[in-house]
C-alpha positions as a printed Julia matrix, in Angstrom:
387×3 Matrix{Float64}:
 -37.59  -149.26  109.24
 -34.79  -150.6   107.72
 -33.16  -153.1   110.5
 -29.88  -150.77  110.62
 -29.63  -147.18  109.99
 -26.32  -145.61  109.36
 -26.21  -141.43  109.26
 -23.83  -139.94  106.27
 -20.17  -139.98  106.52
 -20.3   -136.73  104.87
 -23.16  -135.64  107.05
 -21.31  -137.05  109.77
 -18.12  -134.7   108.47
 -20.15  -131.62  108.54
 -21.47  -132.02  111.93
 -17.94  -132.08  113.43
 -16.64  -128.84  110.77
 -19.93  -127.0   112.33
 -19.13  -127.67  116.21
 -15.34  -126.54  115.82
 -15.41  -124.09  113.07
 -18.68  -121.41  114.7
 -17.48  -118.53  116.54
 -17.34  -118.98  120.09
 -16.65  -121.85  123.19
 -19.62  -124.29  123.07
 -21.78  -124.84  126.31
 -21.67  -127.82  127.93
 -44.81  -154.98  112.92
 -45.66  -153.86  116.44
 -44.58  -156.4   118.83
 -47.69  -156.91  121.03
 -45.45  -157.35  124.52
 -44.13  -153.54  124.22
 -47.85  -151.99  124.36
 -49.23  -154.58  126.81
 -49.35  -153.78  130.6
 -46.79  -155.06  132.84
 -46.9   -154.87  136.22
 -43.88  -154.61  137.08
 -43.85  -150.95  135.68
 -45.96  -149.95  138.18
 -46.18  -151.4   141.53
 -50.06  -152.28  141.01
 -51.92  -154.96  138.75
 -54.88  -152.59  139.38
 -56.08  -150.34  136.61
 -56.15  -146.84  136.93
 -58.86  -144.42  134.31
 -59.82  -147.72  132.41
 -61.89  -145.7   129.32
 -58.72  -143.55  129.24
 -56.5   -146.31  129.41
 -58.39  -148.47  126.96
 -57.95  -145.35  124.56
 -54.4   -144.82  125.28
 -53.22  -148.28  124.89
 -55.28  -148.32  121.12
 -52.55  -144.82  120.08
 -49.72  -146.41  121.8
 -49.91  -149.4   119.67
 -50.72  -147.33  116.25
 -47.62  -145.62  116.82
 -44.87  -148.21  117.86
 -45.47  -150.11  114.6
 -42.54  -149.19  112.5
 -44.18  -150.07  108.81
 -43.62  -146.17  108.02
 -43.52  -146.31  104.44
 -43.24  -142.87  102.11
 -46.34  -140.52  102.34
 -45.07  -137.27  101.74
 -44.32  -135.81   98.28
 -43.42  -137.34   95.49
 -43.82  -134.69   92.8
 -42.76  -131.11   92.33
 -40.06  -129.21   90.56
 -36.61  -129.77   89.4
 -33.54  -129.33   90.86
 -32.56  -125.28   90.75
 -29.05  -125.01   90.24
 -26.27  -123.64   92.17
 -27.73  -122.03   95.49
 -26.39  -121.34   99.23
 -27.98  -122.45  101.47
 -27.53  -120.56  105.92
 -28.47  -122.86  108.92
 -28.87  -120.85  111.92
 -28.56  -123.11  115.06
 -30.4   -122.19  118.56
 -27.42  -124.35  119.34
 -25.79  -127.18  117.74
 -25.86  -129.13  121.1
 -29.82  -128.95  120.7
 -29.42  -132.85  119.39
 -32.55  -132.82  116.63
 -30.74  -129.29  116.06
 -27.83  -130.61  114.96
 -29.34  -133.77  113.45
 -31.16  -131.81  110.65
 -28.56  -129.54  110.04
 -26.81  -132.78  108.7
 -30.03  -133.81  106.98
 -30.16  -130.49  105.62
 -26.36  -130.63  103.97
 -26.34  -134.18  102.73
 -29.79  -133.1   100.74
 -27.63  -130.04   99.4
 -25.08  -132.14   98.04
 -27.16  -134.24   96.2
 -28.67  -130.97   94.67
 -25.46  -129.44   94.35
 -25.75  -126.29   96.29
 -23.76  -124.91   99.63
 -24.37  -125.02  103.29
 -23.14  -123.2   105.79
 -24.04  -123.24  109.2
 -23.95  -120.98  112.1
 -24.58  -121.85  115.92
 -26.27  -119.22  118.23
 -25.27  -121.36  121.22
 -28.78  -121.31  122.62
 -28.52  -117.89  123.88
 -30.97  -114.46  122.46
 -27.59  -112.51  121.33
 -25.7   -115.93  120.23
 -28.32  -116.52  118.03
 -29.27  -112.98  116.5
 -25.59  -112.52  116.19
 -25.57  -115.77  113.82
 -28.75  -114.35  111.85
 -26.81  -111.66  111.36
 -24.09  -113.46  109.8
 -26.02  -115.12  107.81
 -27.74  -112.05  106.09
 -24.89  -110.75  105.61
 -23.58  -113.83  103.49
 -26.63  -112.63  100.91
 -27.41  -116.89  100.31
 -30.65  -117.8    98.37
 -32.37  -118.84  101.93
 -32.01  -119.45  105.58
 -33.17  -121.89  107.88
 -34.4   -120.56  111.61
 -33.2   -124.28  113.2
 -35.57  -124.68  116.32
 -35.54  -120.45  117.86
 -38.66  -118.69  118.16
 -38.16  -115.91  115.12
 -39.94  -113.63  117.06
 -36.72  -113.5   119.05
 -35.52  -111.96  115.91
 -37.81  -109.41  114.09
 -35.57  -107.02  112.8
 -33.41  -109.86  111.57
 -36.41  -111.27  109.92
 -37.64  -108.32  108.27
 -34.66  -107.68  106.62
 -34.72  -111.38  105.12
 -37.71  -110.53  103.97
 -37.03  -107.39  102.43
 -33.99  -108.89  100.45
 -36.41  -111.55   99.4
 -34.57  -114.01  101.52
 -36.49  -117.0   102.43
 -36.83  -118.47  105.46
 -37.8   -121.71  106.43
 -38.22  -122.63  110.11
 -37.5   -126.21  112.0
 -39.28  -125.86  114.93
 -39.44  -122.27  114.43
 -43.27  -121.61  115.23
 -46.12  -123.98  116.4
 -47.43  -125.56  114.03
 -46.67  -126.81  110.36
 -46.65  -125.32  107.37
 -46.73  -121.56  106.07
 -46.45  -118.98  108.2
 -47.3   -115.28  108.1
 -46.06  -114.12  111.37
 -43.52  -114.36  111.33
 -43.19  -114.66  107.03
 -41.81  -117.93  106.68
 -42.24  -120.06  103.45
 -42.93  -122.81  105.62
 -42.3   -124.51  109.05
 -41.37  -128.2   109.47
 -42.44  -129.91  112.33
 -44.56  -132.79  113.33
 -47.89  -132.05  114.97
 -47.14  -131.02  118.48
 -50.77  -131.94  119.51
 -49.65  -135.38  118.04
 -46.3   -135.96  120.1
 -47.44  -134.72  123.32
 -50.26  -136.95  122.98
 -48.54  -140.03  122.29
 -45.87  -139.45  124.84
 -48.74  -138.85  127.31
 -50.48  -141.65  126.26
 -46.87  -143.88  126.47
 -47.0   -143.2   129.93
 -50.07  -144.11  130.84
 -50.85  -147.19  128.65
 -46.8   -148.5   130.37
 -48.1   -147.62  133.91
 -51.39  -148.91  133.39
 -53.0   -145.55  134.72
 -51.34  -145.33  137.62
 -48.28  -143.19  137.28
 -46.04  -140.46  138.76
 -44.4   -138.25  136.21
 -42.28  -135.43  136.42
 -41.79  -133.48  133.33
 -38.97  -131.54  131.4
 -39.13  -128.6   129.83
 -37.74  -125.41  128.08
 -40.03  -122.63  128.48
 -38.18  -120.35  126.42
 -39.14  -122.01  123.46
 -42.63  -121.3   122.66
 -42.69  -124.69  120.95
 -41.23  -126.87  123.47
 -43.62  -124.92  126.21
 -46.72  -125.46  123.96
 -45.59  -129.05  123.58
 -45.23  -130.04  127.59
 -48.04  -127.84  128.35
 -50.56  -130.22  125.88
 -48.36  -133.17  127.6
 -49.76  -131.98  131.43
 -53.08  -131.57  129.41
 -53.15  -135.27  128.14
 -51.74  -136.85  131.62
 -54.43  -135.02  133.25
 -57.06  -137.34  131.55
 -56.29  -140.53  133.78
 -57.31  -139.1   137.47
 -54.65  -141.91  138.82
 -51.93  -140.43  136.9
 -50.19  -137.87  139.21
 -47.62  -134.88  138.01
 -45.25  -134.59  140.84
 -43.32  -131.92  139.41
 -43.18  -129.41  136.23
 -39.36  -128.77  135.88
 -38.75  -126.07  133.38
 -34.15  -126.2   132.94
 -33.49  -124.49  129.58
 -31.65  -126.67  126.62
 -28.88  -124.38  126.49
 -28.28  -125.09  130.68
 -29.46  -128.58  130.88
 -25.8   -130.63  131.14
 -25.21  -128.28  133.82
 -28.26  -128.01  135.51
 -30.02  -131.66  134.86
 -27.98  -133.89  137.47
 -28.33  -131.37  140.55
 -32.25  -130.92  139.53
 -32.5   -134.87  139.71
 -30.86  -135.62  142.97
 -33.33  -133.12  144.42
 -36.56  -134.98  142.7
 -35.51  -138.14  143.87
 -35.02  -137.25  147.41
 -38.22  -135.65  147.09
 -40.34  -138.01  145.62
 -38.55  -141.58  146.07
 -40.43  -144.13  144.75
 -43.47  -142.1   143.93
 -41.44  -140.66  140.92
 -42.22  -143.81  138.17
 -41.93  -142.22  134.81
 -41.05  -139.06  133.23
 -41.32  -137.61  129.39
 -39.16  -134.33  128.54
 -39.92  -132.24  125.87
 -36.18  -133.67  124.5
 -34.69  -136.38  125.48
 -30.98  -134.68  126.04
 -32.6   -134.36  129.27
 -32.37  -138.32  130.15
 -28.19  -138.23  128.75
 -27.8   -135.7   131.92
 -29.86  -136.93  133.9
 -28.2   -141.16  133.58
 -25.35  -140.37  136.12
 -27.55  -138.63  138.97
 -30.17  -142.39  138.78
 -26.78  -144.03  138.59
 -25.66  -142.71  141.71
 -28.93  -143.0   143.63
 -28.62  -146.63  143.24
 -31.23  -146.92  139.9
 -31.2   -149.52  137.08
 -31.21  -148.49  133.92
 -33.76  -150.64  133.15
 -35.84  -149.21  135.91
 -37.87  -146.67  137.27
 -38.89  -144.29  136.44
 -39.36  -145.23  132.98
 -38.75  -142.0   130.54
 -39.93  -140.96  127.4
 -38.58  -137.96  125.31
 -41.03  -136.32  123.48
 -38.42  -135.72  120.69
 -36.29  -135.55  119.29
 -35.2   -139.4   118.6
 -31.6   -138.43  118.28
 -28.82  -141.3   118.11
 -27.98  -140.76  121.71
 -31.57  -141.4   122.78
 -32.08  -144.55  120.48
 -28.56  -146.04  122.14
 -30.28  -145.49  125.18
 -32.98  -147.05  124.74
 -31.84  -150.48  122.86
 -29.31  -150.42  125.96
 -31.98  -149.7   128.41
 -29.97  -147.19  129.78
 -32.5   -144.59  131.82
 -34.68  -144.37  128.9
 -37.07  -146.69  127.61
 -39.17  -144.7   124.58
 -38.76  -141.68  122.03
 -41.05  -139.93  120.1
 -38.7   -139.27  117.72
 -38.63  -136.5   114.73
 -37.59  -138.29  111.7
 -34.32  -135.42  111.4
 -32.29  -136.47  108.29
 -35.86  -136.91  106.23
 -36.67  -133.07  107.7
 -33.82  -132.03  106.31
 -34.3   -133.64  103.03
 -37.78  -131.99  102.9
 -36.42  -128.3   104.04
 -34.31  -128.24  100.9
 -36.93  -129.52   98.81
 -39.03  -126.52  100.06
 -36.65  -124.4    99.35
 -36.41  -125.77   95.8
 -40.12  -125.23   95.22
 -40.3   -121.39   96.85
 -36.88  -120.78   94.17
 -39.33  -122.33   91.67
 -42.03  -119.63   91.98
 -44.3   -122.99   93.15
 -46.25  -124.02   97.46
 -44.46  -125.25  100.07
 -46.24  -128.83  100.13
 -47.43  -128.78  103.59
 -46.11  -132.38  104.36
 -46.37  -133.65  108.08
 -44.32  -136.95  108.89
 -46.33  -139.01  110.95
 -45.66  -139.42  114.67
 -44.15  -142.75  115.78
 -42.59  -144.39  118.96
 -39.37  -146.38  119.2
 -38.49  -148.34  121.66
 -35.63  -151.31  122.69
 -38.22  -153.79  121.18
 -39.2   -152.2   117.81
 -35.93  -150.48  117.08
 -34.09  -153.4   115.66
 -30.63  -151.85  116.74
 -31.68  -148.46  115.04
 -30.34  -145.21  115.98
 -32.64  -142.79  114.29
 -35.87  -143.16  112.62
 -37.48  -142.35  109.23
 -39.42  -143.04  106.44
 -38.45  -145.76  104.02
 -37.71  -144.39  100.23
 -38.11  -140.51  101.14
 -34.18  -139.94   99.47
 -35.29  -141.79   96.0
 -38.85  -140.0    96.18
 -36.83  -136.52   96.36
 -33.5   -137.38   94.14
 -37.25  -138.66   91.56
 -38.47  -135.1    92.22
 -35.23  -133.07   91.39
 -33.92  -135.42   88.34
 -31.17  -136.18   90.65
């Protein structure tokens, strides 16, 4: 991983433009010290569920390895000229959705393509309205950015009838092409791997003894499945107690999380030692309540985000401010993959089916970075495209 990583200025400019021009108002090498048991995290030196704990430690150690060379495609069609892509975003306040949008814009500029982003504002009506606007623009392709296409069946049918390929990001539960709904491909890490490694991190770092709160958004099938899988993996350790399973829609996280966290602190006190969330942003909103309760940023509850690894999550982790780890999606890299997949669709070639491997970022292995991606993906895609 690069010691320092910077988001391209063009991408930042794009994000600012998107969030200010859309219609409507916006709502709110592995270091062994990282994977070793730390009794200060658990309040107990006696390990729980020893067999599960041993396996969890091995999984976590592998995922924390920062040596992640590019393992994606190295061959494919050269760039097809002069295309327009519309990115329909579930909500641009979702850092993962916004981060992928920046990667799409950066890669499209390399291709000489045009990108338009439309914000669904995190509501069913807003998403349908944005999708309708996308179809009216008659683009070459449409990105389904972080929402369930089953919520927009009419729009998906119209796109298919018009011959407009759809590519999803976290749109359905599995990576790769989809027939129901019709997607050329869906870009995501494997939710099973993300969920397992997130739960295993809690098991490993708690020495097999933890009281856990899990935050999710059940309105998003991908997120709901991820949290259910986290629950399943946590349950493999009999000494880990799932204290509470909290459903807070991402679009409402800024208004509901502080009050909910305050309530949880009152209910569970010191029993609450660890948290997992389907998106890092919950911990940004939880921090004021934890701080008001006298919590220390580097103390319990020790929080891991099971996605998406946006820069604000990295800043919290590096500063040890109420987030200890994240399982980041390689957001910029996935934006570039979306453009490459569209180029394959336009050239009449199949999707790559490439899936990025899971990674865990902590203050120990981040080297001060603000995002994670594989080495060499930009050069690999440029070579494929002849750019």
